[in-house]
Coordinates of C-alpha atoms in Angstrom, one line a residue:
M115 CA -5.4 18.2 8.3
T116 CA -6.8 21.3 9.8
D117 CA -6.2 22.3 13.4
K118 CA -9.8 21.4 14.2
K119 CA -9.4 17.9 12.9
Q120 CA -6.1 17.6 14.8
N121 CA -7.9 18.2 18.1
Q122 CA -10.7 15.8 17.4
L123 CA -10.6 12.6 19.5
L124 CA -11.8 10.7 16.5
D125 CA -12.3 11.7 12.9
T126 CA -15.9 10.6 12.5
K127 CA -16.0 11.0 8.7
L128 CA -12.9 8.8 8.4
F129 CA -14.3 6.3 10.9
K130 CA -17.5 6.0 8.9
K131 CA -15.4 5.0 5.9
L132 CA -13.8 2.3 7.9
I133 CA -17.1 1.0 9.3
Q134 CA -18.3 0.4 5.7
F135 CA -15.7 -2.4 5.6
V136 CA -17.0 -3.9 8.9
K137 CA -20.6 -4.3 7.6
P138 CA -20.0 -7.7 6.0
Y139 CA -18.9 -9.0 9.5
K140 CA -21.4 -7.2 11.6
L141 CA -22.3 -10.4 13.5
V142 CA -18.7 -10.8 14.7
F143 CA -18.7 -7.0 15.5
V144 CA -21.8 -7.4 17.7
W145 CA -20.5 -10.5 19.5
V146 CA -17.2 -8.6 20.3
L147 CA -19.3 -5.8 21.8
V148 CA -21.3 -8.3 23.8
A149 CA -18.0 -9.7 25.1
V150 CA -16.8 -6.2 26.0
I151 CA -20.0 -5.5 28.0
L152 CA -19.8 -8.8 29.9
L153 CA -16.2 -8.2 30.7
A154 CA -16.9 -4.8 32.2
L155 CA -19.8 -6.2 34.3
L156 CA -17.8 -9.2 35.5
G157 CA -14.8 -7.0 36.4
A158 CA -17.0 -4.6 38.5
A159 CA -18.9 -7.4 40.2
R160 CA -15.9 -9.1 41.7
P161 CA -15.1 -6.3 44.3
Y162 CA -18.8 -6.3 45.3
I163 CA -18.8 -10.1 45.9
L164 CA -15.6 -9.7 47.9
Q165 CA -17.2 -6.9 50.0
Q166 CA -20.1 -9.1 50.8
A167 CA -17.9 -12.0 51.8
I168 CA -15.8 -9.7 54.1
D169 CA -18.8 -7.9 55.7
N170 CA -21.0 -11.0 56.1
N171 CA -18.5 -13.6 57.0
I172 CA -14.9 -12.6 57.6
A173 CA -15.7 -9.5 59.7
K174 CA -18.3 -11.5 61.7
K175 CA -16.1 -14.6 61.8
E176 CA -18.9 -16.7 60.4
L177 CA -18.3 -19.7 58.1
D178 CA -21.9 -20.2 57.1
G179 CA -22.4 -18.9 53.5
F180 CA -18.7 -18.2 52.9
L181 CA -18.2 -21.1 50.4
P182 CA -20.9 -19.8 47.9
Y183 CA -19.0 -16.5 47.7
I184 CA -15.8 -18.3 47.0
L185 CA -17.4 -20.5 44.3
L186 CA -19.1 -17.5 42.8
M187 CA -15.8 -15.6 42.6
G188 CA -14.2 -18.7 41.0
A189 CA -17.0 -19.0 38.4
M190 CA -16.8 -15.3 37.6
L191 CA -13.0 -15.5 37.1
F192 CA -13.4 -18.5 34.8
A193 CA -16.1 -16.7 32.8
E194 CA -13.9 -13.6 32.6
V195 CA -11.0 -15.7 31.2
I196 CA -13.3 -17.2 28.5
F197 CA -14.8 -13.9 27.4
Q198 CA -11.3 -12.3 27.4
L199 CA -10.1 -15.0 25.1
L200 CA -13.0 -14.7 22.8
F201 CA -12.8 -10.9 22.8
I202 CA -9.0 -10.8 22.0
Y203 CA -9.3 -13.4 19.3
Y204 CA -12.3 -12.1 17.5
A205 CA -11.3 -8.4 17.8
G206 CA -8.0 -9.3 16.2
W207 CA -9.8 -11.5 13.6
L208 CA -12.1 -8.6 12.7
G209 CA -9.2 -6.2 12.3
Q210 CA -7.1 -8.5 10.1
T211 CA -10.2 -9.4 7.9
V212 CA -11.1 -5.8 7.4
V213 CA -7.6 -4.9 6.5
K214 CA -7.5 -7.8 4.0
D215 CA -10.5 -6.4 2.3
I216 CA -9.1 -2.8 2.3
R217 CA -5.7 -4.0 1.0
I218 CA -7.3 -5.9 -1.8
K219 CA -9.4 -2.9 -2.8
L220 CA -6.3 -0.6 -2.6
F221 CA -4.2 -2.9 -4.8
D222 CA -7.0 -3.3 -7.3
H223 CA -7.5 0.5 -7.3
M224 CA -3.7 1.0 -7.9
L225 CA -3.7 -1.4 -10.8
S226 CA -6.0 0.9 -12.7
F227 CA -4.0 4.1 -12.1
K228 CA -2.6 6.0 -15.1
M229 CA 1.2 5.7 -15.6
K230 CA 1.4 9.4 -14.7
Y231 CA 0.4 8.6 -11.1
F232 CA 3.3 6.1 -10.7
N233 CA 5.7 8.5 -12.4
N234 CA 4.9 11.1 -9.8
S235 CA 4.7 8.8 -6.8
S236 CA 7.4 7.2 -4.7
V237 CA 7.4 3.4 -4.8
G238 CA 8.5 3.3 -1.1
V239 CA 5.5 5.5 -0.1
L240 CA 3.1 3.3 -2.0
I241 CA 4.6 0.1 -0.4
T242 CA 4.2 1.8 3.0
R243 CA 0.5 2.4 2.3
A244 CA -0.2 -1.1 1.2
V245 CA 1.8 -2.9 3.9
T246 CA 2.8 -1.0 7.0
D247 CA -0.2 1.4 7.2
M248 CA -2.5 -1.6 6.8
E249 CA -1.2 -3.2 10.0
R250 CA -1.8 0.1 11.8
I251 CA -5.4 0.0 10.6
A252 CA -5.8 -3.6 11.9
D253 CA -4.8 -2.3 15.3
I254 CA -7.7 0.0 15.4
F255 CA -10.0 -3.0 15.9
G256 CA -7.6 -5.4 17.6
E257 CA -6.0 -3.1 20.1
G258 CA -7.6 0.3 19.8
L259 CA -11.3 0.9 19.4
F260 CA -12.7 -2.1 21.3
M261 CA -10.1 -1.8 24.1
I262 CA -11.1 1.8 24.6
F263 CA -14.8 1.0 24.6
R264 CA -14.1 -1.8 27.2
D265 CA -12.1 0.5 29.4
L266 CA -14.7 3.3 29.2
L267 CA -17.5 0.9 30.0
T268 CA -15.5 -0.6 32.9
M269 CA -14.9 2.9 34.3
L270 CA -18.7 3.7 34.1
V271 CA -19.7 0.4 35.8
V272 CA -17.1 0.7 38.5
S273 CA -18.0 4.3 39.2
S274 CA -21.7 3.4 39.5
V275 CA -20.9 0.5 41.9
M276 CA -18.7 2.9 44.0
V277 CA -21.5 5.4 44.3
W278 CA -24.0 2.7 45.2
M279 CA -21.7 1.1 47.8
N280 CA -20.4 4.3 49.5
W281 CA -20.9 7.8 48.1
E282 CA -18.5 9.4 50.7
L283 CA -15.6 7.3 49.6
S284 CA -16.6 7.8 45.9
I285 CA -16.2 11.6 46.3
I286 CA -12.6 11.2 47.3
V287 CA -11.9 9.0 44.3
F288 CA -13.8 11.4 41.9
L289 CA -11.9 14.4 43.1
M290 CA -8.7 13.0 41.6
L291 CA -10.3 12.1 38.3
P292 CA -10.3 15.6 36.7
L293 CA -6.5 15.8 37.0
V294 CA -6.0 12.5 35.3
L295 CA -8.6 13.2 32.6
Y296 CA -6.9 16.5 31.8
A297 CA -3.5 14.9 31.6
T298 CA -5.0 12.2 29.4
R299 CA -6.5 14.8 27.0
L300 CA -3.2 16.6 26.7
F301 CA -1.4 13.3 26.2
Q302 CA -3.7 12.3 23.4
K303 CA -3.3 15.6 21.6
Y304 CA 0.4 15.6 21.6
M305 CA 0.7 11.9 20.8
K306 CA -1.4 12.3 17.7
K307 CA 1.0 15.0 16.3
A308 CA 4.0 12.8 17.2
F309 CA 2.6 9.8 15.5
E310 CA 1.8 11.8 12.3
E311 CA 5.4 12.8 12.3
V312 CA 6.5 9.2 12.8
R313 CA 4.4 8.0 9.9
T314 CA 5.8 10.6 7.6
E315 CA 9.4 9.6 8.5
V316 CA 8.6 5.9 8.1
S317 CA 7.4 6.6 4.5
N318 CA 10.5 8.7 3.8
L319 CA 12.7 5.9 5.2
N320 CA 11.0 3.2 3.2
S321 CA 11.2 5.3 0.0
F322 CA 14.9 6.1 0.5
V323 CA 15.9 2.5 1.2
Q324 CA 13.9 1.1 -1.6
E325 CA 15.4 3.4 -4.2
R326 CA 19.0 3.0 -3.0
V327 CA 18.8 -0.8 -2.9
T328 CA 17.3 -0.8 -6.4
G329 CA 20.0 1.5 -7.6
M330 CA 22.9 0.1 -5.6
K331 CA 24.9 -0.7 -8.8
I332 CA 24.9 3.0 -9.8
L333 CA 25.8 4.1 -6.2
Q334 CA 28.8 1.8 -6.2
L335 CA 29.9 2.6 -9.8
F336 CA 30.0 6.3 -8.9
T337 CA 31.4 5.8 -5.4
R338 CA 28.4 7.5 -3.7
E339 CA 28.4 5.1 -0.7
N340 CA 29.5 7.7 1.8
T341 CA 27.2 10.4 0.6
E342 CA 24.1 8.1 0.7
Y343 CA 25.3 6.8 4.1
R344 CA 25.2 10.3 5.4
K345 CA 21.7 10.9 3.9
F346 CA 20.5 7.7 5.5
K347 CA 21.8 8.7 8.9
E348 CA 19.9 12.1 8.6
I349 CA 16.6 10.4 7.7
N350 CA 17.1 7.7 10.3
E351 CA 17.9 10.4 12.9
R352 CA 14.6 12.2 12.1
H353 CA 12.8 8.9 12.4
K354 CA 14.4 8.3 15.8
Q355 CA 13.5 11.8 17.0
G356 CA 9.9 11.3 16.0
W357 CA 9.7 8.1 18.1
L358 CA 11.5 9.7 21.0
K359 CA 8.8 12.3 21.2
T360 CA 6.3 9.5 21.8
V361 CA 8.6 8.0 24.5
W362 CA 8.9 11.4 26.2
Y363 CA 5.2 11.9 26.3
N364 CA 4.7 8.4 27.7
S365 CA 7.4 9.0 30.3
I366 CA 5.6 12.1 31.6
F367 CA 2.0 10.8 31.5
F368 CA 2.2 7.3 33.0
P369 CA 4.0 8.3 36.2
I370 CA 1.4 11.1 36.7
A371 CA -1.4 8.6 36.2
E372 CA 0.3 6.0 38.6
L373 CA 0.9 8.7 41.2
S374 CA -2.7 9.8 41.1
S375 CA -3.9 6.3 41.6
S376 CA -1.6 5.7 44.6
I377 CA -2.5 9.0 46.2
T378 CA -6.2 8.1 45.8
I379 CA -5.7 4.7 47.4
G380 CA -3.9 6.4 50.3
L381 CA -6.7 8.9 50.8
V382 CA -9.4 6.2 50.7
A383 CA -7.4 4.0 53.1
W384 CA -7.0 7.0 55.5
Y385 CA -10.5 8.4 55.3
G386 CA -12.2 5.0 55.0
G387 CA -10.1 3.6 57.9
L388 CA -11.2 6.4 60.1
N389 CA -14.8 5.9 59.2
T390 CA -14.5 2.2 59.8
V391 CA -13.0 2.6 63.2
I392 CA -14.7 5.8 64.4
G393 CA -17.7 6.8 62.4
Q394 CA -18.6 3.3 61.2
T395 CA -20.0 4.9 58.0
A396 CA -17.8 2.6 56.0
S397 CA -17.4 -1.2 56.5
L398 CA -14.2 -3.2 56.2
G399 CA -15.7 -4.7 53.1
D400 CA -16.3 -1.3 51.6
L401 CA -12.7 -0.3 52.2
T402 CA -11.4 -3.4 50.7
A403 CA -13.7 -3.2 47.7
F404 CA -12.7 0.4 47.1
I405 CA -9.0 -0.3 47.3
M406 CA -9.6 -3.1 44.7
M407 CA -11.8 -0.8 42.5
I408 CA -9.5 2.3 42.4
P409 CA -6.9 0.6 40.1
M410 CA -9.9 -0.7 38.0
L411 CA -10.9 3.0 37.6
F412 CA -7.5 4.6 37.1
R413 CA -5.8 1.8 35.1
P414 CA -8.4 2.0 32.3
L415 CA -7.5 5.7 32.1
R416 CA -3.9 4.9 31.5
Q417 CA -4.9 2.1 29.1
I418 CA -7.2 4.4 27.2
A419 CA -4.4 6.9 26.7
D420 CA -2.1 4.0 25.5
K421 CA -4.7 2.5 23.3
F422 CA -5.7 5.9 22.0
N423 CA -2.1 6.1 20.7
T424 CA -2.8 2.9 18.8
L425 CA -6.1 4.3 17.6
Q426 CA -4.5 7.5 16.5
M427 CA -1.7 5.7 14.6
G428 CA -4.4 3.6 12.9
M429 CA -6.5 6.6 12.0
V430 CA -3.5 8.5 10.6
A431 CA -2.6 5.4 8.6
A432 CA -6.3 5.0 7.5
N433 CA -6.3 8.6 6.4
R434 CA -3.3 8.1 4.2
V435 CA -4.7 4.9 2.7
F436 CA -8.1 6.4 1.9
K437 CA -6.3 9.3 0.2
V438 CA -4.9 6.8 -2.2
L439 CA -8.3 5.0 -2.5
E440 CA -10.0 8.3 -3.3
T441 CA -7.4 9.3 -5.8
T442 CA -9.1 9.6 -9.2
S443 CA -6.2 8.9 -11.6
Q444 CA -7.8 6.2 -13.7
I445 CA -8.1 6.1 -17.4
D446 CA -11.7 6.6 -18.4
D447 CA -12.8 3.0 -19.1
T448 CA -16.3 3.7 -20.5
G449 CA -15.9 1.9 -23.8
T450 CA -18.4 -0.9 -24.4
M451 CA -16.9 -2.6 -27.5
V452 CA -15.0 -5.8 -26.7
A453 CA -12.2 -6.2 -29.2
S454 CA -11.8 -9.8 -30.1
H455 CA -9.3 -9.5 -33.0
F456 CA -7.9 -6.7 -35.0
K457 CA -7.1 -6.6 -38.7
G458 CA -4.5 -4.1 -37.7
H459 CA -5.3 -0.9 -39.4
I460 CA -4.1 2.0 -37.2
A461 CA -4.7 5.7 -37.7
F462 CA -3.5 8.7 -35.6
Q463 CA -5.6 11.7 -36.6
D464 CA -4.4 15.2 -35.6
V465 CA -3.2 13.8 -32.2
H466 CA -2.1 16.4 -29.6
F467 CA -0.7 15.3 -26.3
S468 CA 1.3 16.6 -23.3
Y469 CA 2.5 15.0 -20.1
V470 CA 2.7 18.4 -18.5
P471 CA 0.1 21.1 -19.3
D472 CA 1.2 23.6 -22.0
E473 CA 4.2 21.5 -22.9
E474 CA 3.1 19.5 -25.9
V475 CA 5.0 16.3 -26.7
L476 CA 3.0 15.4 -29.8
K477 CA 1.9 18.3 -32.0
G478 CA -0.8 17.2 -34.4
I479 CA 0.4 13.8 -35.4
N480 CA -1.2 12.2 -38.5
L481 CA -0.1 8.6 -39.1
E482 CA -1.7 5.7 -40.9
I483 CA -0.5 2.1 -40.7
E484 CA -1.8 -0.6 -43.0
P485 CA -2.8 -4.0 -41.7
G486 CA 0.1 -6.5 -41.6
K487 CA 2.7 -3.8 -42.3
T488 CA 5.7 -3.0 -40.2
I489 CA 6.7 0.6 -39.6
A490 CA 9.9 1.8 -38.0
I491 CA 9.9 5.0 -36.0
V492 CA 13.2 6.9 -35.7
G493 CA 14.2 10.2 -34.3
A494 CA 16.3 11.9 -31.6
T495 CA 15.7 11.3 -27.9
G496 CA 12.5 13.2 -26.8
A497 CA 11.1 13.3 -30.3
G498 CA 7.9 11.5 -29.1
K499 CA 8.6 7.9 -30.3
S500 CA 7.8 6.2 -27.0
T501 CA 4.7 8.4 -26.5
I502 CA 3.2 6.8 -29.6
I503 CA 3.3 3.4 -27.7
N504 CA 1.9 4.9 -24.5
L505 CA -1.1 6.4 -26.3
L506 CA -1.9 3.4 -28.4
N507 CA -2.3 1.3 -25.3
R508 CA -4.1 4.2 -23.5
F509 CA -1.6 4.5 -20.7
Y510 CA -2.4 8.1 -21.2
D511 CA -5.3 9.9 -22.9
I512 CA -4.8 12.4 -25.6
Q513 CA -5.8 16.1 -25.3
S514 CA -7.3 16.2 -28.8
G515 CA -7.6 14.3 -32.0
S516 CA -8.3 10.6 -32.3
I517 CA -6.6 7.2 -32.5
L518 CA -8.5 4.5 -34.5
I519 CA -7.9 0.8 -34.9
D520 CA -9.9 -0.8 -37.7
N521 CA -11.8 2.5 -38.0
T522 CA -13.0 2.3 -34.3
N523 CA -11.9 4.9 -31.8
I524 CA -9.9 3.1 -29.1
K525 CA -11.9 5.0 -26.4
D526 CA -14.9 3.1 -27.5
M527 CA -13.2 -0.2 -26.6
T528 CA -12.8 -1.7 -23.2
L529 CA -9.3 -1.2 -21.9
K530 CA -8.8 -4.9 -21.2
S531 CA -9.8 -6.0 -24.7
L532 CA -7.8 -3.3 -26.3
R533 CA -4.6 -4.1 -24.4
S534 CA -5.1 -7.9 -24.8
Q535 CA -4.8 -7.4 -28.6
I536 CA -1.6 -5.3 -28.4
A537 CA 1.7 -6.9 -27.2
V538 CA 4.6 -4.6 -26.2
V539 CA 8.3 -5.4 -25.9
L540 CA 9.9 -2.5 -24.0
Q541 CA 13.5 -1.4 -24.0
D542 CA 13.7 -1.7 -20.2
V543 CA 12.6 -5.4 -19.7
F544 CA 11.0 -6.1 -16.3
L545 CA 11.1 -9.6 -15.0
F546 CA 9.5 -10.8 -11.7
A547 CA 11.3 -12.9 -9.1
D548 CA 9.8 -16.1 -10.5
T549 CA 10.5 -18.8 -13.1
I550 CA 11.0 -18.1 -16.7
L551 CA 7.7 -19.9 -17.5
N552 CA 5.7 -17.7 -15.1
N553 CA 7.5 -14.6 -16.4
I554 CA 6.4 -15.6 -20.0
T555 CA 2.8 -16.5 -19.2
L556 CA 2.4 -14.0 -16.3
N557 CA 0.5 -16.8 -14.5
D558 CA -2.1 -17.0 -17.3
K559 CA -3.5 -20.5 -16.9
S560 CA -4.8 -20.5 -20.4
I561 CA -1.3 -20.6 -21.8
S562 CA 0.2 -24.1 -21.3
E563 CA 3.9 -25.0 -20.9
S564 CA 3.8 -26.9 -24.2
E565 CA 2.5 -23.8 -26.0
V566 CA 5.3 -21.8 -24.5
I567 CA 7.9 -24.4 -25.6
Q568 CA 6.4 -24.5 -29.1
A569 CA 6.5 -20.6 -29.3
A570 CA 10.1 -20.6 -28.1
K571 CA 11.1 -23.0 -30.8
A572 CA 9.3 -21.0 -33.4
I573 CA 11.3 -17.8 -32.7
G574 CA 14.6 -19.7 -32.0
I575 CA 15.2 -19.3 -28.3
H576 CA 14.2 -22.7 -27.0
D577 CA 17.9 -23.9 -26.9
F578 CA 18.9 -20.8 -24.9
I579 CA 16.3 -21.4 -22.3
M580 CA 17.1 -25.1 -22.0
S581 CA 20.8 -24.2 -21.5
L582 CA 19.8 -22.7 -18.1
P583 CA 19.5 -24.8 -14.9
N584 CA 15.9 -26.2 -14.7
G585 CA 15.1 -24.7 -18.2
Y586 CA 11.7 -23.1 -18.2
H587 CA 11.5 -23.5 -14.4
Y588 CA 14.7 -21.5 -13.8
N589 CA 14.1 -18.7 -11.2
V590 CA 15.5 -15.4 -12.6
K591 CA 15.3 -13.7 -9.1
E592 CA 14.3 -10.1 -8.6
R593 CA 14.1 -8.1 -11.8
G594 CA 15.8 -10.9 -13.6
V595 CA 19.3 -10.3 -12.2
M596 CA 20.3 -13.9 -13.0
L597 CA 20.1 -13.1 -16.8
S598 CA 22.0 -10.8 -19.1
S599 CA 20.2 -7.9 -20.7
G600 CA 20.1 -9.8 -24.0
Q601 CA 18.6 -12.8 -22.3
R602 CA 16.0 -10.7 -20.6
Q603 CA 15.1 -9.2 -23.9
L604 CA 14.6 -12.6 -25.5
I605 CA 12.3 -13.6 -22.6
S606 CA 10.2 -10.4 -23.3
F607 CA 10.0 -11.3 -27.0
L608 CA 8.6 -14.7 -26.1
R609 CA 6.2 -13.2 -23.6
A610 CA 4.7 -11.0 -26.4
Y611 CA 4.7 -13.8 -28.9
V612 CA 2.7 -16.4 -26.9
T613 CA -0.2 -14.0 -26.5
N614 CA -0.7 -14.1 -30.3
P615 CA -1.4 -10.3 -30.5
S616 CA -3.1 -8.6 -33.4
I617 CA -0.7 -5.6 -33.1
L618 CA 2.9 -5.7 -32.0
V619 CA 4.9 -2.8 -30.6
L620 CA 8.7 -3.2 -30.1
D621 CA 11.1 -0.8 -28.4
E622 CA 14.0 -2.7 -30.0
A623 CA 17.1 -2.2 -27.9
T624 CA 20.2 -4.2 -28.8
S625 CA 22.9 -1.7 -28.3
S626 CA 24.0 -3.2 -25.0
V627 CA 23.8 -6.9 -25.8
D628 CA 26.4 -9.4 -27.2
S629 CA 26.5 -10.3 -30.9
H630 CA 25.0 -13.8 -30.2
S631 CA 22.0 -12.4 -28.3
E632 CA 21.6 -9.7 -30.9
Q633 CA 21.3 -12.2 -33.7
L634 CA 18.7 -14.2 -31.7
I635 CA 16.8 -11.0 -31.1
Q636 CA 16.9 -10.0 -34.7
N637 CA 15.6 -13.5 -35.7
A638 CA 12.9 -13.3 -33.1
T639 CA 11.9 -9.8 -34.4
D640 CA 11.6 -11.1 -38.0
K641 CA 9.5 -14.0 -36.8
I642 CA 7.0 -12.2 -34.6
T643 CA 6.5 -9.3 -36.9
K644 CA 5.7 -11.4 -40.0
D645 CA 2.2 -10.8 -41.3
R646 CA 1.4 -8.7 -38.2
T647 CA 0.9 -5.0 -37.8
S648 CA 4.0 -3.9 -36.1
I649 CA 5.4 -0.6 -34.8
I650 CA 9.1 -0.6 -34.0
I651 CA 11.1 2.1 -32.3
A652 CA 14.2 1.2 -34.2
H653 CA 17.7 1.4 -32.9
R654 CA 19.4 -0.8 -35.5
L655 CA 19.8 -0.2 -39.2
A656 CA 18.9 -3.8 -40.1
T657 CA 15.5 -3.4 -38.6
I658 CA 14.9 -0.1 -40.2
K659 CA 15.8 -1.3 -43.7
K660 CA 13.3 -4.2 -43.4
A661 CA 10.4 -2.0 -42.4
D662 CA 7.7 -1.3 -44.9
K663 CA 7.7 2.3 -43.9
I664 CA 10.0 4.5 -41.9
V665 CA 8.4 7.4 -39.9
V666 CA 10.9 10.1 -38.9
M667 CA 10.0 12.2 -35.8
D668 CA 11.4 15.4 -34.5
A669 CA 10.2 17.6 -31.6
G670 CA 6.8 15.9 -31.5
Q671 CA 6.1 16.0 -35.2
I672 CA 6.4 13.6 -38.1
V673 CA 8.9 15.3 -40.5
E674 CA 9.4 12.5 -43.0
E675 CA 7.8 9.2 -44.1
G676 CA 8.9 6.6 -46.7
S677 CA 11.1 3.6 -47.3
H678 CA 14.8 3.6 -46.5
D679 CA 15.8 4.2 -50.1
E680 CA 13.2 6.9 -50.7
L681 CA 14.3 8.8 -47.6
L682 CA 18.0 8.6 -48.6
K683 CA 17.2 10.3 -51.9
K684 CA 16.0 13.5 -50.1
Q685 CA 18.8 16.0 -50.1
E686 CA 19.3 17.6 -46.7
G687 CA 16.6 15.3 -45.4
Y688 CA 16.3 14.6 -41.7
Y689 CA 16.6 10.9 -42.1
K690 CA 19.5 11.1 -44.5
N691 CA 21.4 13.2 -41.9
L692 CA 20.5 10.8 -39.1
Y693 CA 21.6 7.9 -41.3
E694 CA 25.0 9.4 -42.0
V695 CA 25.6 10.3 -38.4
Q696 CA 24.2 7.2 -36.6
F697 CA 23.8 4.3 -39.0
L698 CA 26.4 4.6 -41.8
K699 CA 29.3 3.3 -39.6
E700 CA 27.0 0.3 -38.7
E701 CA 26.4 -0.5 -42.4
V702 CA 30.1 -0.2 -43.3
A703 CA 31.0 -2.4 -40.3

């Protein structure tokens, strides 16, 4: 933010964005404002009623007419309680409802981001935006904005009543206000800076903890516990120091505000008492009413400063959330063709692509895959094999060239229909903390449990699933930690198979699984690739030899194509060398 924005009491541009989410609930918003106005009027009316009771009855020692004042005070207190209840409830309801809508929009927006955005963003920070920052935005309505408006209105009404009742005593009160107002303004300014620092450190803390908990196994394997412990202490210390700044500012401001209120009451009691006894320009009722109203004038100032902290935290959080909402990192989904089923003809035509500008990963790829055929892509790490998968699913857009499926550019298809026809089994299998059944169907109600069971039997993994407690309803916990890597891989094969895709992409990884799981995976691979266009990033010789065509990649280019036997006949060929180094021992074994 610029310094100018830092000094603003309220970022009006940002506030207008928030108000857009209030519009569907404008009736509730209006009723909350009505409750605020009535609370301010009722609060200021009570001292006036008390002043009348004292001057007309107590001072004169007359009982006639005293009871109506008491009954009126009681009715006003009862009404104030009712309106206070309605105000607190519906202000909170409005805040939580608005936040629900913003959170839904934020999550929906994040779902459409390119993979590049997630690669460059901290998971902990994104979680903070979607959860913690949202609660701060809710406080804008529940504890910030309406509370400030109520306090300001109360001050305005009380000040007017003071002037109307006794202008001389009002001057004494108003002489102290500039000091408190100046202190309040300074307090607001420094608290906003402090809260921005706190929010930054909260994001850092969330990000650090999330990453370390996720990678705890690595930390323990490499005995990095002490190092990470020291790093955590440093981040936690910065977080504490950020909060201590807010505590320090509070400890300075609130005693000043309280002292100002007490001094003002003392001056009014002294000057008003003299006038009551000597000059008779102020009545006993005036003096009592003013002593009652001074806290009603100064307390809102303290509350405004306190609630302004809440408002500032909410606005800082809202600014962070809207930055994510306004991030344009989506794949251009302007295609109009809805792909219902592919024959499976795929063509990469002079495709150039780079994750980072001027660092090409694919350098003019030309590749054709016939319908129903299986190709295996081999090559060294970083050759561009996985990039082929990312581009086919349009996780990224190419810089030049074209990718066609059944002679139609994939950019002309809707993203949803394109991806629904392509199933991908990744090397790094991700499972949610849910049942095996839900991890397979991903809560797609159109896929029944019986269909899942039938598919599992078809690819030969039904017995493995039934061997687990509760079978298909076994909860695999977070990231599937209750299963081995081979078992997770089998679940991912079944997840792909039940969708009955037109095109299948496999990042086949069996190097770290036991021989039994490997055999099951190989059988599953044979089953799901049969009569289906399949692209396999191959890690095992058995899969490579079964492929209809082998594509050999090196440094972002296709250097060789052909069958296993054809490529081995090429003297000094890239594949032959790769085979002798990587695969020959496997074949001999």
